[in-house]
Backbone as ProteinMPNN parsed JSONL, in Angstrom:
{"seq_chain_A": "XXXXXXXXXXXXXXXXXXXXXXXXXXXXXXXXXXXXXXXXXXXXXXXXXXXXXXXXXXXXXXXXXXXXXXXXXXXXXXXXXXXXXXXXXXXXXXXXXXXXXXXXXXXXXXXXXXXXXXXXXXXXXXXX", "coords_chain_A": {"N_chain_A": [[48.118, 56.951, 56.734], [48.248, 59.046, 54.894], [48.405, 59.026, 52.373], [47.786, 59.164, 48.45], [45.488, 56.293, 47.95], [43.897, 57.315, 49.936], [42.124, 59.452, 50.345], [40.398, 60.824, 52.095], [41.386, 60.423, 54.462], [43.705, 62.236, 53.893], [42.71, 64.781, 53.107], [41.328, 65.26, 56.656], [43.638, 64.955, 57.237], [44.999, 67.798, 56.27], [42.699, 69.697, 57.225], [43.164, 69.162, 60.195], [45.647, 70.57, 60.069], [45.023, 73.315, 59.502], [43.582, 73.458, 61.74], [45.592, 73.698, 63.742], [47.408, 76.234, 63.394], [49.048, 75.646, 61.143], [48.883, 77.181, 58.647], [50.289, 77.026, 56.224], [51.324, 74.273, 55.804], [48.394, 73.599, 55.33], [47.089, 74.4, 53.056], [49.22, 73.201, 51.707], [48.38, 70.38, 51.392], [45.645, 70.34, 50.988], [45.49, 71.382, 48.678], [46.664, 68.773, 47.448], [44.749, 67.34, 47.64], [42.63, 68.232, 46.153], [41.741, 67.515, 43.604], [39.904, 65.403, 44.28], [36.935, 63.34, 45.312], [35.989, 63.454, 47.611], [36.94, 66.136, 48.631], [36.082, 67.746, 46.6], [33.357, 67.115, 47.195], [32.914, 68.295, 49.61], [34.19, 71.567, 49.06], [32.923, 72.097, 46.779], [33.192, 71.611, 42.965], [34.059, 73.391, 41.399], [35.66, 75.903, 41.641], [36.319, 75.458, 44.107], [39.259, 74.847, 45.655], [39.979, 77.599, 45.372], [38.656, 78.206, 47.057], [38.202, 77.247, 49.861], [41.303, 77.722, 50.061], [41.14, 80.638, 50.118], [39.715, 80.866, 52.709], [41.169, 79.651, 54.625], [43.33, 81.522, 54.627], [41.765, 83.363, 55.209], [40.906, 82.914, 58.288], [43.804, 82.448, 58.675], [44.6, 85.357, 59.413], [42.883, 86.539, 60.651], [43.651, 84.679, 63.399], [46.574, 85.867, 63.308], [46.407, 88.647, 62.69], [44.118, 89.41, 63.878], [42.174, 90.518, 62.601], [39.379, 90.191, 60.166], [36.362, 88.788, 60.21], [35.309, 86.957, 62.431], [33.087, 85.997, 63.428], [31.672, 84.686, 61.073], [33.901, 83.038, 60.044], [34.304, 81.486, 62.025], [31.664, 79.88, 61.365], [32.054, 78.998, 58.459], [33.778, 77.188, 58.816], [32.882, 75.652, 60.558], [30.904, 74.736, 58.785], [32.184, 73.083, 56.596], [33.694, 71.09, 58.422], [31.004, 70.123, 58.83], [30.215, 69.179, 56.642], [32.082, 67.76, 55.652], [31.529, 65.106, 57.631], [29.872, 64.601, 57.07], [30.038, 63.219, 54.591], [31.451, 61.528, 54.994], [30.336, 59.979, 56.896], [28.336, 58.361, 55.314], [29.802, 57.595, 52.966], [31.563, 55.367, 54.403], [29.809, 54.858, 56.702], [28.674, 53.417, 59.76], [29.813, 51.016, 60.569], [31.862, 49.158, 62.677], [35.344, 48.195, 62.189], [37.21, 45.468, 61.939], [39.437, 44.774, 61.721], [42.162, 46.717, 59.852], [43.604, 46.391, 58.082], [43.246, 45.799, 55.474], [42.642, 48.543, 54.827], [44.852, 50.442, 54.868], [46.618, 52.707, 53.979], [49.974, 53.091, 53.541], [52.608, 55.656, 53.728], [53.594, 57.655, 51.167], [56.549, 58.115, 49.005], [57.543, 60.614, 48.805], [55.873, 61.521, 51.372], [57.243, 60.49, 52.865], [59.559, 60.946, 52.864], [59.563, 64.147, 53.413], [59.046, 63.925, 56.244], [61.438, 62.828, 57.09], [62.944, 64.889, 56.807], [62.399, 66.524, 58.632], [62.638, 65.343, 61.079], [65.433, 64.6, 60.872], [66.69, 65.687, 58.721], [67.507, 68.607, 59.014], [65.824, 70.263, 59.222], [64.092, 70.916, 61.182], [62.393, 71.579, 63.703], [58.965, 72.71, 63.194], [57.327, 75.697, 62.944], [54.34, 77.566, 64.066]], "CA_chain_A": [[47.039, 57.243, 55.812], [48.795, 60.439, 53.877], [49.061, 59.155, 50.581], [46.363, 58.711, 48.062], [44.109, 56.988, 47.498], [43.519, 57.863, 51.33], [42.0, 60.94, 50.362], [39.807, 61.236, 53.025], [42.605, 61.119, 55.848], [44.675, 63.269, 53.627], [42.017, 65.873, 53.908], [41.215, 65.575, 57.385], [45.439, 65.5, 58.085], [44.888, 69.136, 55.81], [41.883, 70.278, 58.566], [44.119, 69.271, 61.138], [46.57, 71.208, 60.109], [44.409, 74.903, 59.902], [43.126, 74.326, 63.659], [46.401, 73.567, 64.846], [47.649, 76.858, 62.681], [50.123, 75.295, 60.212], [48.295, 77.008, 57.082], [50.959, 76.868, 54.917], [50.581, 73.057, 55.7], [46.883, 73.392, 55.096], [47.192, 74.862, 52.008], [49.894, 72.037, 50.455], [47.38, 69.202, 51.623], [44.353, 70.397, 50.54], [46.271, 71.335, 46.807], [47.016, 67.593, 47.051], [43.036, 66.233, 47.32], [42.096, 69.21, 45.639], [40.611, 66.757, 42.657], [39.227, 64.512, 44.916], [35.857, 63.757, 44.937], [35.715, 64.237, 49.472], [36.921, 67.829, 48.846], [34.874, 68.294, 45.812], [31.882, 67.662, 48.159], [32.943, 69.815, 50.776], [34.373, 72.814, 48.759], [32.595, 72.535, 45.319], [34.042, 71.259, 41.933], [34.649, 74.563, 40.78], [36.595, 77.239, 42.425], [36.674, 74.751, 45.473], [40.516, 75.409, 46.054], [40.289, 79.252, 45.699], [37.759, 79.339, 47.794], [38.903, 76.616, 50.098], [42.555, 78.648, 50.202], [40.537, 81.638, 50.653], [38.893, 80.638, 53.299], [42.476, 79.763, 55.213], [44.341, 83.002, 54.306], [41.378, 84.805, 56.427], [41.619, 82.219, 59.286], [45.701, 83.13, 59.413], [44.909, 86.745, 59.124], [42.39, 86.841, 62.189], [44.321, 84.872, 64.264], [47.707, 86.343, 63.207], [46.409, 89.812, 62.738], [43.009, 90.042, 64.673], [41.367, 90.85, 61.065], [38.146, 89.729, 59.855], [34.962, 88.103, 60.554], [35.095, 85.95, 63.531], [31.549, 84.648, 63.596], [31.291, 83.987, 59.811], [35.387, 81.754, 60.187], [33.453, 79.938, 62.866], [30.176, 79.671, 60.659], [32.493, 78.349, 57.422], [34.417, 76.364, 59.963], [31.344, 74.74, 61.312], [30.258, 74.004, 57.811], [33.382, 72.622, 56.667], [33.615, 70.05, 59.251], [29.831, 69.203, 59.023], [30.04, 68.524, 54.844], [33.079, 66.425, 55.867], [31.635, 64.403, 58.471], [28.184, 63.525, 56.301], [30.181, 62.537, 53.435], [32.407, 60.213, 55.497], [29.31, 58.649, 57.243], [27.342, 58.108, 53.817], [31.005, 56.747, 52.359], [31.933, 54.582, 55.133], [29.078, 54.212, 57.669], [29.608, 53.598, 61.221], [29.922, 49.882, 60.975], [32.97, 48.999, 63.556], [36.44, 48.051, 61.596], [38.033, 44.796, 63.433], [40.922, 44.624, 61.324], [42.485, 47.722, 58.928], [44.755, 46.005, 56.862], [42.753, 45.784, 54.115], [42.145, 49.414, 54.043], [45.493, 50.814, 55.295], [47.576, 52.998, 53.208], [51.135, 53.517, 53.928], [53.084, 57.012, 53.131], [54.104, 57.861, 50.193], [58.051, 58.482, 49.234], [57.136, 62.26, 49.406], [55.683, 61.949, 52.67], [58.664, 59.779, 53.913], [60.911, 62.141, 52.478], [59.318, 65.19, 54.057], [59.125, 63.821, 57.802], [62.549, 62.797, 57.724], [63.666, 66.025, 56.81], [62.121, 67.411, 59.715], [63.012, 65.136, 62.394], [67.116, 64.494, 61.305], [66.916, 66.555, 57.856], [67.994, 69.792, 59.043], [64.478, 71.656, 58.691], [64.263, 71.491, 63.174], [60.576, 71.575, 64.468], [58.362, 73.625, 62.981], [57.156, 76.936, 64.116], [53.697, 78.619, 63.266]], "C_chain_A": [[47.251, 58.644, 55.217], [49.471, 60.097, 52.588], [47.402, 58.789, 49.842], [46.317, 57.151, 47.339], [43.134, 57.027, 48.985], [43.161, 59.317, 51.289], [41.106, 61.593, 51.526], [40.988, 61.68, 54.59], [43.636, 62.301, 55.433], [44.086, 64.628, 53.89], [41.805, 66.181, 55.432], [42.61, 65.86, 58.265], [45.402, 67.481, 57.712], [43.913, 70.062, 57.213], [42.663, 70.567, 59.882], [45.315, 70.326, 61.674], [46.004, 73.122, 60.49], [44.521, 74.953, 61.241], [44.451, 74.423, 63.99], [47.476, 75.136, 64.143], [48.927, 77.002, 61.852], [48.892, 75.887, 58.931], [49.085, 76.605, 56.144], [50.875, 75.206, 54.698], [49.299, 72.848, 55.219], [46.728, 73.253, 53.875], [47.881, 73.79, 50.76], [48.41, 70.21, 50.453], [45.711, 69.318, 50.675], [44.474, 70.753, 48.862], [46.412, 69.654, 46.53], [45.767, 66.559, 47.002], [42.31, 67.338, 46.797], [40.733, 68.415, 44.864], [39.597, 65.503, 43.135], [37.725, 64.49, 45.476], [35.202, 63.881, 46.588], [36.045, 66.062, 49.235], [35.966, 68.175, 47.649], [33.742, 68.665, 46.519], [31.852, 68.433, 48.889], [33.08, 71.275, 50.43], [33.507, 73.231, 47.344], [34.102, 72.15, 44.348], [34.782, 72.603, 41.248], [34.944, 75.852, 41.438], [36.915, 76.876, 43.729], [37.951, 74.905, 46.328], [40.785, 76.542, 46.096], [39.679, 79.664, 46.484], [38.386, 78.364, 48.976], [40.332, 77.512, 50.893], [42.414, 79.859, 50.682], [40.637, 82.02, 51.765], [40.281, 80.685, 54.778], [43.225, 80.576, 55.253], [43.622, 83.661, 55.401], [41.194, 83.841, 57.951], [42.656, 82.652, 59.847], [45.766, 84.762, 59.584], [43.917, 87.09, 60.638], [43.466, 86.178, 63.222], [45.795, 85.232, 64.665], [47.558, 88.199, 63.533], [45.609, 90.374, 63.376], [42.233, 90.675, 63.672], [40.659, 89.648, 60.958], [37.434, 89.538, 60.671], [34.616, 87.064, 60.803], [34.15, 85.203, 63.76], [31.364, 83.973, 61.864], [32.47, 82.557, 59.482], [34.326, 80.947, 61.063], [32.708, 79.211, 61.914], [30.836, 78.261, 59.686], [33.108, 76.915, 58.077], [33.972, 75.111, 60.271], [30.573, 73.896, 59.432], [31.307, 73.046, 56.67], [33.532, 71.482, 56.805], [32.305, 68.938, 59.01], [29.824, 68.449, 57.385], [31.228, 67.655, 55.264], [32.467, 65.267, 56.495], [30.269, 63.686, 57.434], [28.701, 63.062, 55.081], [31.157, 61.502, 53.788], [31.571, 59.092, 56.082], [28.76, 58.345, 55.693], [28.237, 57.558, 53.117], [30.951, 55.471, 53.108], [30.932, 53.978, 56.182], [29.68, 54.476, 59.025], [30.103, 52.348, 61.708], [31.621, 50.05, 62.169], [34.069, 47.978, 62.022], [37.251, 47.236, 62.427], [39.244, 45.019, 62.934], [40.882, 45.837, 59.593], [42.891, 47.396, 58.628], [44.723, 46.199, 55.859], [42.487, 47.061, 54.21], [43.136, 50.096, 54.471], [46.404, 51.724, 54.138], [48.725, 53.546, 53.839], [51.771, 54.685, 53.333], [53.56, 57.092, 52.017], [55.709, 58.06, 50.053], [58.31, 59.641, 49.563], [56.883, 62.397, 50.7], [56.543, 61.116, 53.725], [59.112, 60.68, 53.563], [60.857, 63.724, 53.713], [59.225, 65.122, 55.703], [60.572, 63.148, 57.797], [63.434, 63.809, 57.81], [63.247, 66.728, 58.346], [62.211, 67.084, 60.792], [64.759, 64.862, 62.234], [67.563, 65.581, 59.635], [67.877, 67.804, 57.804], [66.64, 70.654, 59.093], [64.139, 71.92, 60.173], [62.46, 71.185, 62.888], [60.223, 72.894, 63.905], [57.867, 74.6, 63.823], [55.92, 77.732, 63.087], [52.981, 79.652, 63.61]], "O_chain_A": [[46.25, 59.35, 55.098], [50.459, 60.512, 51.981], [46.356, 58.379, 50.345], [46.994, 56.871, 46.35], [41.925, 56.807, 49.044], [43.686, 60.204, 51.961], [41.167, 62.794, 51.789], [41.216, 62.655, 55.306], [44.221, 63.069, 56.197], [44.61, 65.478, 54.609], [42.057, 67.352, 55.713], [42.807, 66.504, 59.296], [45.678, 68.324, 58.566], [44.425, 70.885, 57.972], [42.818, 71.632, 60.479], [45.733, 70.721, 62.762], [46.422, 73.888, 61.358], [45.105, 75.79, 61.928], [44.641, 75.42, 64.686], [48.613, 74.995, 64.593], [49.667, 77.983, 61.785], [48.132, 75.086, 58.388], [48.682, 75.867, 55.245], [50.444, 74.771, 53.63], [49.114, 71.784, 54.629], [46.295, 72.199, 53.408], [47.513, 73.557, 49.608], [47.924, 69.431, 49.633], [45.031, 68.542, 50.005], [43.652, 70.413, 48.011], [46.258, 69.279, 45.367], [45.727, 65.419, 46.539], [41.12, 67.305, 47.107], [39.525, 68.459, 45.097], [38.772, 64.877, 42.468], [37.289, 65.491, 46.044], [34.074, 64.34, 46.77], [35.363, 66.982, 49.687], [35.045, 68.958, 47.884], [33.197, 69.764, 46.622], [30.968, 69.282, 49.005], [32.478, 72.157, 51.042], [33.426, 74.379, 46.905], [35.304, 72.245, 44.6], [35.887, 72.654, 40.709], [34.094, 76.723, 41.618], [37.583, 77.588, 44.479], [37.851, 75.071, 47.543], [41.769, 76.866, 46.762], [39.674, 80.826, 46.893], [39.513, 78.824, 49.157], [40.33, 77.854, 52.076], [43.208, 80.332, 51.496], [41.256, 83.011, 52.152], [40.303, 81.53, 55.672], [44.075, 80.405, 56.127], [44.167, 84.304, 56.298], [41.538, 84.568, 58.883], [42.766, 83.108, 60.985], [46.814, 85.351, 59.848], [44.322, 87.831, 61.534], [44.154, 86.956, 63.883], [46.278, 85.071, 65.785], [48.267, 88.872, 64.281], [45.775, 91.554, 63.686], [41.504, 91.557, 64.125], [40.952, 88.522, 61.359], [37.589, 89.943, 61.823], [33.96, 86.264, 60.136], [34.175, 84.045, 64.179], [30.938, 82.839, 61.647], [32.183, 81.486, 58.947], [33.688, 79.95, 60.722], [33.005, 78.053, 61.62], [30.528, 77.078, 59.827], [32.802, 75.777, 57.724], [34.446, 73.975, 60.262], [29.977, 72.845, 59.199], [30.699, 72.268, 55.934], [33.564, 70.683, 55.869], [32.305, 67.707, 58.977], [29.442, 67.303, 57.15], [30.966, 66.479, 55.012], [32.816, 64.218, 55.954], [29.944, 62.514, 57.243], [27.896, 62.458, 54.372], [31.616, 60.71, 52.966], [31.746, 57.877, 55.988], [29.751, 57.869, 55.139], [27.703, 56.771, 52.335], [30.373, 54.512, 52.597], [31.077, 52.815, 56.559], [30.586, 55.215, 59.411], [30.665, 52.233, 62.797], [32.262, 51.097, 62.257], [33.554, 47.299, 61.134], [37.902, 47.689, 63.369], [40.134, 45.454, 63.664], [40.078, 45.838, 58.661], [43.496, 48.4, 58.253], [45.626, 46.638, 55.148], [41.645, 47.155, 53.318], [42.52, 51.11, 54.799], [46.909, 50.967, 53.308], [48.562, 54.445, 54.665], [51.433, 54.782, 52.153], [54.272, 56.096, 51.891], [56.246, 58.185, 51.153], [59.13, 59.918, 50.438], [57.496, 63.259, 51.33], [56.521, 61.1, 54.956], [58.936, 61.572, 54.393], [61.71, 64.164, 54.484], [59.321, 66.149, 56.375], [60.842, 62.884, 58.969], [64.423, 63.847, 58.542], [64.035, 67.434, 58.974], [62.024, 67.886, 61.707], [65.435, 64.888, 63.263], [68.668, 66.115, 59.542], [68.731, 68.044, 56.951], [66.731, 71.873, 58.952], [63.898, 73.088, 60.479], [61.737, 70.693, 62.022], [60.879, 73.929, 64.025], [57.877, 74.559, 65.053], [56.097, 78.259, 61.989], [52.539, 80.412, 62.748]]}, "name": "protein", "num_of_chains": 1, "seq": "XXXXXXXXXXXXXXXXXXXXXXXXXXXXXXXXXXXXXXXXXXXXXXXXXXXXXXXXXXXXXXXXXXXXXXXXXXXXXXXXXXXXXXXXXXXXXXXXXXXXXXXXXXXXXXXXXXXXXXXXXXXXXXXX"}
């Protein structure tokens, strides 16, 4: 589910990526559902990616450098997550899903391309 029009998993693969502190990952993912109308809701239609990007730069800078404002990253963090999660119930619901087929999207050639580089490519295991 990392191609569109899986924009919702593509975003939450982007989330994924901050906690686990791949920004520079964060950063290409969330450029790639930028126009999408799940990050719209969460970041705003307008300046949503600068702020968005922002928002990740001071993330990598506290826990790279021990800079900034630790309770407000939580705060944004926390609000973030919660505008994600109420626009995925209110999309999708909570009904139960017996069979995904019908809503499955498979990777893109880009995102084949880019995981084979990195497991026989030459690019090695990342490091962040």
């Amino acid at each position: 589910m990392e191609s569109a029009p899986a924009y919702e998993a593509m975003f939450i693969h982007g989330l994924l990526h901050r906690v686990e502190g791949d920004y520079r990952n964060t950063d290409a993912w969330y450029g790639d559902v930028s126009e999408s109308e799940v990050f719209q809701e969460v970041w705003g239609s307008d300046g949503g990616l600068e702020g968005a990007k922002g928002f990740v730069k001071r993330a990598e800078g506290l826990r790279k450098e021990g800079k900034g404002d630790k309770e407000a990253l939580v705060k944004e963090s926390g609000r973030e997550i919660e505008a994600l999660k109420d626009y995925l119930l209110n999309k999708f619901g909570t009904e139960q899903i017996k069979d995904a087929t019908t809503v499955w999207v498979g990777k893109s050639e880009k995102a084949k391309e880019a995981a084979k580089n990195m497991v026989v490519g030459g690019e090695g295991w990342r490091q962040f």
